């Protein structure tokens, strides 16, 4: 498999020195045809379904895909399109919303840890523990609700959260969980356009709330939080992909190809049948005959 030209430019494996402004939300890596992108995506979806069958048959590795983005960046649509060929038995999508009071009674990795994918499966986190360094950082009142013992809440808390997340992801990767993280990077201008569409088109009204419009006012604080998050948590074993999100057709292609590259790198194939199993299959054939 030759590497996809749509993956490498957006993959960050070492966060040090990372700057968001080096990445353009409207980039398409020289691809200008939506039709071409959709054709490539169709091939990708087919390939992904084969790779998932192999992942499942092997039952060794699991794949954790994390999606983070500002509202209207297209997380839901990307997940829907990219995973459209995947067997639902081997895949679970989990959305993490404002934590419940039960969830707030636990450490911040508790609720996501419970939903990690089993061996052979793909787990998709639509938002994740990274919200703990994003929305919670932008809104200090959310941190206050977390019932942490006061001596533990110091100015170092974000640095500590990054360190804990890195340790956790290293631990998972050493246990066979492949981690790939996607930040769908939308421009503020395109977000406004999509919000207005949600107001104008009755079928899209349900997706919009006043809170979404208010959250937009914190845009610079969010971007600073995203940048700092990627600086501290992009690693070789759990890279961030900074995916341009102003063109949905391009976002979907980049995400699909990144997942395919990841699974391809495992060189999965189907499990080899050993001598004992071959005898068992021969006996099964005799029984059927
Ligand atoms: P989305 O916006 O992901 O498409 P949604 O609009 O269906 O989902 P929302 O009710 O907006 O659902 O739920 C997501 C909200 O939950 C976001 O505003 C997000 O910031 C918030 N959230 C997620 N995790 C946390 C957390 N750990 N602490 C506080 N808020 C969180
Ligand atoms: Mg929302």
PDB file of N, CA, C and O in Angstrom, residues 229-274:
ATOM      1  N   UNK A 229      -3.623  21.478  23.803  1.00  0.00           N
ATOM      2  CA  UNK A 229      -3.932  20.053  23.907  1.00  0.00           C
ATOM      3  C   UNK A 229      -3.095  19.236  22.906  1.00  0.00           C
ATOM      4  O   UNK A 229      -2.494  18.220  23.264  1.00  0.00           O
ATOM      5  N   UNK A 230      -3.052  19.700  21.659  1.00  0.00           N
ATOM      6  CA  UNK A 230      -2.303  18.956  20.637  1.00  0.00           C
ATOM      7  C   UNK A 230      -0.805  18.998  20.938  1.00  0.00           C
ATOM      8  O   UNK A 230      -0.111  17.993  20.822  1.00  0.00           O
ATOM      9  N   UNK A 231      -0.325  20.164  21.385  1.00  0.00           N
ATOM     10  CA  UNK A 231       1.093  20.267  21.759  1.00  0.00           C
ATOM     11  C   UNK A 231       1.488  19.228  22.791  1.00  0.00           C
ATOM     12  O   UNK A 231       2.563  18.655  22.740  1.00  0.00           O
ATOM     13  N   UNK A 232       0.603  19.008  23.741  1.00  0.00           N
ATOM     14  CA  UNK A 232       0.955  18.131  24.860  1.00  0.00           C
ATOM     15  C   UNK A 232       0.585  16.668  24.664  1.00  0.00           C
ATOM     16  O   UNK A 232       1.045  15.813  25.421  1.00  0.00           O
ATOM     17  N   UNK A 233      -0.279  16.368  23.693  1.00  0.00           N
ATOM     18  CA  UNK A 233      -0.776  14.978  23.638  1.00  0.00           C
ATOM     19  C   UNK A 233      -0.619  14.313  22.266  1.00  0.00           C
ATOM     20  O   UNK A 233      -1.144  13.213  22.076  1.00  0.00           O
ATOM     21  N   UNK A 234       0.047  14.977  21.330  1.00  0.00           N
ATOM     22  CA  UNK A 234       0.302  14.306  20.039  1.00  0.00           C
ATOM     23  C   UNK A 234       1.551  13.447  20.204  1.00  0.00           C
ATOM     24  O   UNK A 234       2.624  13.952  20.542  1.00  0.00           O
ATOM     25  N   UNK A 235       1.408  12.153  19.992  1.00  0.00           N
ATOM     26  CA  UNK A 235       2.540  11.240  20.177  1.00  0.00           C
ATOM     27  C   UNK A 235       2.592  10.266  19.004  1.00  0.00           C
ATOM     28  O   UNK A 235       1.644  10.151  18.231  1.00  0.00           O
ATOM     29  N   UNK A 236       3.686   9.555  18.914  1.00  0.00           N
ATOM     30  CA  UNK A 236       3.864   8.553  17.861  1.00  0.00           C
ATOM     31  C   UNK A 236       2.771   7.482  17.955  1.00  0.00           C
ATOM     32  O   UNK A 236       2.193   7.089  16.943  1.00  0.00           O
ATOM     33  N   UNK A 237       2.478   7.020  19.154  1.00  0.00           N
ATOM     34  CA  UNK A 237       1.507   5.927  19.299  1.00  0.00           C
ATOM     35  C   UNK A 237       0.059   6.429  19.365  1.00  0.00           C
ATOM     36  O   UNK A 237      -0.863   5.623  19.251  1.00  0.00           O
ATOM     37  N   UNK A 238      -0.143   7.722  19.560  1.00  0.00           N
ATOM     38  CA  UNK A 238      -1.513   8.247  19.579  1.00  0.00           C
ATOM     39  C   UNK A 238      -1.522   9.635  18.927  1.00  0.00           C
ATOM     40  O   UNK A 238      -1.717  10.658  19.580  1.00  0.00           O
ATOM     41  N   UNK A 239      -1.324   9.665  17.600  1.00  0.00           N
ATOM     42  CA  UNK A 239      -1.218  10.957  16.910  1.00  0.00           C
ATOM     43  C   UNK A 239      -2.553  11.700  16.823  1.00  0.00           C
ATOM     44  O   UNK A 239      -3.625  11.083  16.903  1.00  0.00           O
ATOM     45  N   UNK A 240      -2.452  12.995  16.649  1.00  0.00           N
ATOM     46  CA  UNK A 240      -3.613  13.823  16.293  1.00  0.00           C
ATOM     47  C   UNK A 240      -3.583  14.073  14.793  1.00  0.00           C
ATOM     48  O   UNK A 240      -2.526  14.377  14.227  1.00  0.00           O
ATOM     49  N   UNK A 241      -4.724  13.989  14.166  1.00  0.00           N
ATOM     50  CA  UNK A 241      -4.866  14.458  12.788  1.00  0.00           C
ATOM     51  C   UNK A 241      -5.631  15.774  12.848  1.00  0.00           C
ATOM     52  O   UNK A 241      -6.746  15.808  13.387  1.00  0.00           O
ATOM     53  N   UNK A 242      -5.022  16.822  12.307  1.00  0.00           N
ATOM     54  CA  UNK A 242      -5.693  18.123  12.247  1.00  0.00           C
ATOM     55  C   UNK A 242      -6.349  18.199  10.871  1.00  0.00           C
ATOM     56  O   UNK A 242      -5.710  18.534   9.881  1.00  0.00           O
ATOM     57  N   UNK A 243      -7.624  17.818  10.826  1.00  0.00           N
ATOM     58  CA  UNK A 243      -8.301  17.598   9.548  1.00  0.00           C
ATOM     59  C   UNK A 243      -9.041  18.863   9.110  1.00  0.00           C
ATOM     60  O   UNK A 243      -9.890  19.367   9.855  1.00  0.00           O
ATOM     61  N   UNK A 244      -8.730  19.376   7.909  1.00  0.00           N
ATOM     62  CA  UNK A 244      -9.462  20.552   7.432  1.00  0.00           C
ATOM     63  C   UNK A 244     -10.958  20.236   7.341  1.00  0.00           C
ATOM     64  O   UNK A 244     -11.338  19.214   6.770  1.00  0.00           O
ATOM     65  N   UNK A 245     -11.792  21.129   7.890  1.00  0.00           N
ATOM     66  CA  UNK A 245     -13.216  20.772   7.991  1.00  0.00           C
ATOM     67  C   UNK A 245     -14.155  21.728   7.259  1.00  0.00           C
ATOM     68  O   UNK A 245     -15.365  21.604   7.363  1.00  0.00           O
ATOM     69  N   UNK A 246     -13.586  22.688   6.506  1.00  0.00           N
ATOM     70  CA  UNK A 246     -14.477  23.614   5.793  1.00  0.00           C
ATOM     71  C   UNK A 246     -15.156  22.961   4.587  1.00  0.00           C
ATOM     72  O   UNK A 246     -16.191  23.431   4.130  1.00  0.00           O
ATOM     73  N   UNK A 247     -14.528  21.894   4.058  1.00  0.00           N
ATOM     74  CA  UNK A 247     -15.163  21.142   2.963  1.00  0.00           C
ATOM     75  C   UNK A 247     -15.444  19.736   3.468  1.00  0.00           C
ATOM     76  O   UNK A 247     -14.513  18.950   3.677  1.00  0.00           O
ATOM     77  N   UNK A 248     -16.710  19.437   3.653  1.00  0.00           N
ATOM     78  CA  UNK A 248     -17.070  18.143   4.254  1.00  0.00           C
ATOM     79  C   UNK A 248     -16.549  16.962   3.443  1.00  0.00           C
ATOM     80  O   UNK A 248     -16.121  15.954   3.997  1.00  0.00           O
ATOM     81  N   UNK A 249     -16.614  17.082   2.125  1.00  0.00           N
ATOM     82  CA  UNK A 249     -16.159  15.964   1.279  1.00  0.00           C
ATOM     83  C   UNK A 249     -14.682  15.669   1.504  1.00  0.00           C
ATOM     84  O   UNK A 249     -14.255  14.524   1.408  1.00  0.00           O
ATOM     85  N   UNK A 250     -13.911  16.708   1.836  1.00  0.00           N
ATOM     86  CA  UNK A 250     -12.481  16.476   2.063  1.00  0.00           C
ATOM     87  C   UNK A 250     -12.240  15.888   3.463  1.00  0.00           C
ATOM     88  O   UNK A 250     -11.429  14.976   3.633  1.00  0.00           O
ATOM     89  N   UNK A 251     -12.963  16.404   4.432  1.00  0.00           N
ATOM     90  CA  UNK A 251     -12.842  15.888   5.807  1.00  0.00           C
ATOM     91  C   UNK A 251     -13.040  14.372   5.830  1.00  0.00           C
ATOM     92  O   UNK A 251     -12.267  13.629   6.426  1.00  0.00           O
ATOM     93  N   UNK A 252     -14.094  13.935   5.155  1.00  0.00           N
ATOM     94  CA  UNK A 252     -14.451  12.505   5.176  1.00  0.00           C
ATOM     95  C   UNK A 252     -13.370  11.661   4.516  1.00  0.00           C
ATOM     96  O   UNK A 252     -13.034  10.580   4.993  1.00  0.00           O
ATOM     97  N   UNK A 253     -12.819  12.183   3.425  1.00  0.00           N
ATOM     98  CA  UNK A 253     -11.772  11.448   2.727  1.00  0.00           C
ATOM     99  C   UNK A 253     -10.523  11.296   3.608  1.00  0.00           C
ATOM    100  O   UNK A 253      -9.954  10.207   3.722  1.00  0.00           O
ATOM    101  N   UNK A 254     -10.113  12.386   4.243  1.00  0.00           N
ATOM    102  CA  UNK A 254      -8.909  12.342   5.083  1.00  0.00           C
ATOM    103  C   UNK A 254      -9.103  11.343   6.235  1.00  0.00           C
ATOM    104  O   UNK A 254      -8.225  10.508   6.507  1.00  0.00           O
ATOM    105  N   UNK A 255     -10.244  11.400   6.869  1.00  0.00           N
ATOM    106  CA  UNK A 255     -10.481  10.515   8.013  1.00  0.00           C
ATOM    107  C   UNK A 255     -10.497   9.053   7.552  1.00  0.00           C
ATOM    108  O   UNK A 255      -9.851   8.190   8.158  1.00  0.00           O
ATOM    109  N   UNK A 256     -11.199   8.778   6.439  1.00  0.00           N
ATOM    110  CA  UNK A 256     -11.265   7.396   5.944  1.00  0.00           C
ATOM    111  C   UNK A 256      -9.859   6.877   5.639  1.00  0.00           C
ATOM    112  O   UNK A 256      -9.484   5.778   6.054  1.00  0.00           O
ATOM    113  N   UNK A 257      -9.068   7.689   4.934  1.00  0.00           N
ATOM    114  CA  UNK A 257      -7.737   7.205   4.536  1.00  0.00           C
ATOM    115  C   UNK A 257      -6.812   7.046   5.744  1.00  0.00           C
ATOM    116  O   UNK A 257      -5.972   6.151   5.763  1.00  0.00           O
ATOM    117  N   UNK A 258      -6.975   7.893   6.736  1.00  0.00           N
ATOM    118  CA  UNK A 258      -6.144   7.762   7.944  1.00  0.00           C
ATOM    119  C   UNK A 258      -6.461   6.455   8.674  1.00  0.00           C
ATOM    120  O   UNK A 258      -5.563   5.759   9.167  1.00  0.00           O
ATOM    121  N   UNK A 259      -7.724   6.089   8.720  1.00  0.00           N
ATOM    122  CA  UNK A 259      -8.102   4.839   9.402  1.00  0.00           C
ATOM    123  C   UNK A 259      -7.594   3.634   8.600  1.00  0.00           C
ATOM    124  O   UNK A 259      -7.066   2.669   9.165  1.00  0.00           O
ATOM    125  N   UNK A 260      -7.728   3.726   7.276  1.00  0.00           N
ATOM    126  CA  UNK A 260      -7.250   2.631   6.425  1.00  0.00           C
ATOM    127  C   UNK A 260      -5.739   2.442   6.596  1.00  0.00           C
ATOM    128  O   UNK A 260      -5.264   1.319   6.774  1.00  0.00           O
ATOM    129  N   UNK A 261      -4.997   3.549   6.581  1.00  0.00           N
ATOM    130  CA  UNK A 261      -3.539   3.452   6.755  1.00  0.00           C
ATOM    131  C   UNK A 261      -3.180   2.794   8.076  1.00  0.00           C
ATOM    132  O   UNK A 261      -2.260   1.984   8.154  1.00  0.00           O
ATOM    133  N   UNK A 262      -3.925   3.161   9.102  1.00  0.00           N
ATOM    134  CA  UNK A 262      -3.659   2.609  10.432  1.00  0.00           C
ATOM    135  C   UNK A 262      -3.875   1.099  10.441  1.00  0.00           C
ATOM    136  O   UNK A 262      -3.027   0.326  10.907  1.00  0.00           O
ATOM    137  N   UNK A 263      -5.008   0.665   9.910  1.00  0.00           N
ATOM    138  CA  UNK A 263      -5.305  -0.773   9.911  1.00  0.00           C
ATOM    139  C   UNK A 263      -4.375  -1.527   8.964  1.00  0.00           C
ATOM    140  O   UNK A 263      -3.931  -2.639   9.269  1.00  0.00           O
ATOM    141  N   UNK A 264      -4.066  -0.916   7.815  1.00  0.00           N
ATOM    142  CA  UNK A 264      -3.132  -1.537   6.875  1.00  0.00           C
ATOM    143  C   UNK A 264      -1.789  -1.814   7.537  1.00  0.00           C
ATOM    144  O   UNK A 264      -1.155  -2.834   7.271  1.00  0.00           O
ATOM    145  N   UNK A 265      -1.352  -0.876   8.378  1.00  0.00           N
ATOM    146  CA  UNK A 265      -0.021  -1.008   8.988  1.00  0.00           C
ATOM    147  C   UNK A 265       0.058  -2.252   9.889  1.00  0.00           C
ATOM    148  O   UNK A 265       1.147  -2.708  10.214  1.00  0.00           O
ATOM    149  N   UNK A 266      -1.082  -2.794  10.272  1.00  0.00           N
ATOM    150  CA  UNK A 266      -1.070  -3.998  11.122  1.00  0.00           C
ATOM    151  C   UNK A 266      -0.849  -5.270  10.300  1.00  0.00           C
ATOM    152  O   UNK A 266      -0.570  -6.323  10.863  1.00  0.00           O
ATOM    153  N   UNK A 267      -0.996  -5.182   8.983  1.00  0.00           N
ATOM    154  CA  UNK A 267      -0.875  -6.350   8.098  1.00  0.00           C
ATOM    155  C   UNK A 267      -1.678  -7.529   8.652  1.00  0.00           C
ATOM    156  O   UNK A 267      -1.139  -8.592   8.946  1.00  0.00           O
ATOM    157  N   UNK A 268      -2.965  -7.289   8.764  1.00  0.00           N
ATOM    158  CA  UNK A 268      -3.802  -8.243   9.488  1.00  0.00           C
ATOM    159  C   UNK A 268      -4.002  -9.583   8.770  1.00  0.00           C
ATOM    160  O   UNK A 268      -3.510 -10.607   9.190  1.00  0.00           O
ATOM    161  N   UNK A 269      -4.739  -9.581   7.676  1.00  0.00           N
ATOM    162  CA  UNK A 269      -5.095 -10.850   7.038  1.00  0.00           C
ATOM    163  C   UNK A 269      -6.013 -11.646   7.952  1.00  0.00           C
ATOM    164  O   UNK A 269      -6.358 -11.192   9.054  1.00  0.00           O
ATOM    165  N   UNK A 270      -6.376 -12.841   7.502  1.00  0.00           N
ATOM    166  CA  UNK A 270      -7.220 -13.698   8.353  1.00  0.00           C
ATOM    167  C   UNK A 270      -6.325 -14.626   9.171  1.00  0.00           C
ATOM    168  O   UNK A 270      -5.214 -14.940   8.753  1.00  0.00           O
ATOM    169  N   UNK A 271      -6.790 -15.046  10.330  1.00  0.00           N
ATOM    170  CA  UNK A 271      -5.947 -15.909  11.173  1.00  0.00           C
ATOM    171  C   UNK A 271      -5.533 -17.163  10.409  1.00  0.00           C
ATOM    172  O   UNK A 271      -6.320 -17.732   9.658  1.00  0.00           O
ATOM    173  N   UNK A 272      -4.276 -17.598  10.611  1.00  0.00           N
ATOM    174  CA  UNK A 272      -3.776 -18.812   9.960  1.00  0.00           C
ATOM    175  C   UNK A 272      -4.406 -20.028  10.647  1.00  0.00           C
ATOM    176  O   UNK A 272      -4.557 -20.063  11.862  1.00  0.00           O
ATOM    177  N   UNK A 273      -4.744 -21.022   9.822  1.00  0.00           N
ATOM    178  CA  UNK A 273      -5.320 -22.247  10.365  1.00  0.00           C
ATOM    179  C   UNK A 273      -4.175 -23.222  10.653  1.00  0.00           C
ATOM    180  O   UNK A 273      -3.377 -23.521   9.771  1.00  0.00           O
ATOM    181  N   UNK A 274      -4.064 -23.699  11.888  1.00  0.00           N
ATOM    182  CA  UNK A 274      -2.961 -24.615  12.217  1.00  0.00           C
ATOM    183  C   UNK A 274      -3.372 -26.075  11.957  1.00  0.00           C
ATOM    184  O   UNK A 274      -4.507 -26.353  11.558  1.00  0.00           O
TER     185      UNK A 274
END
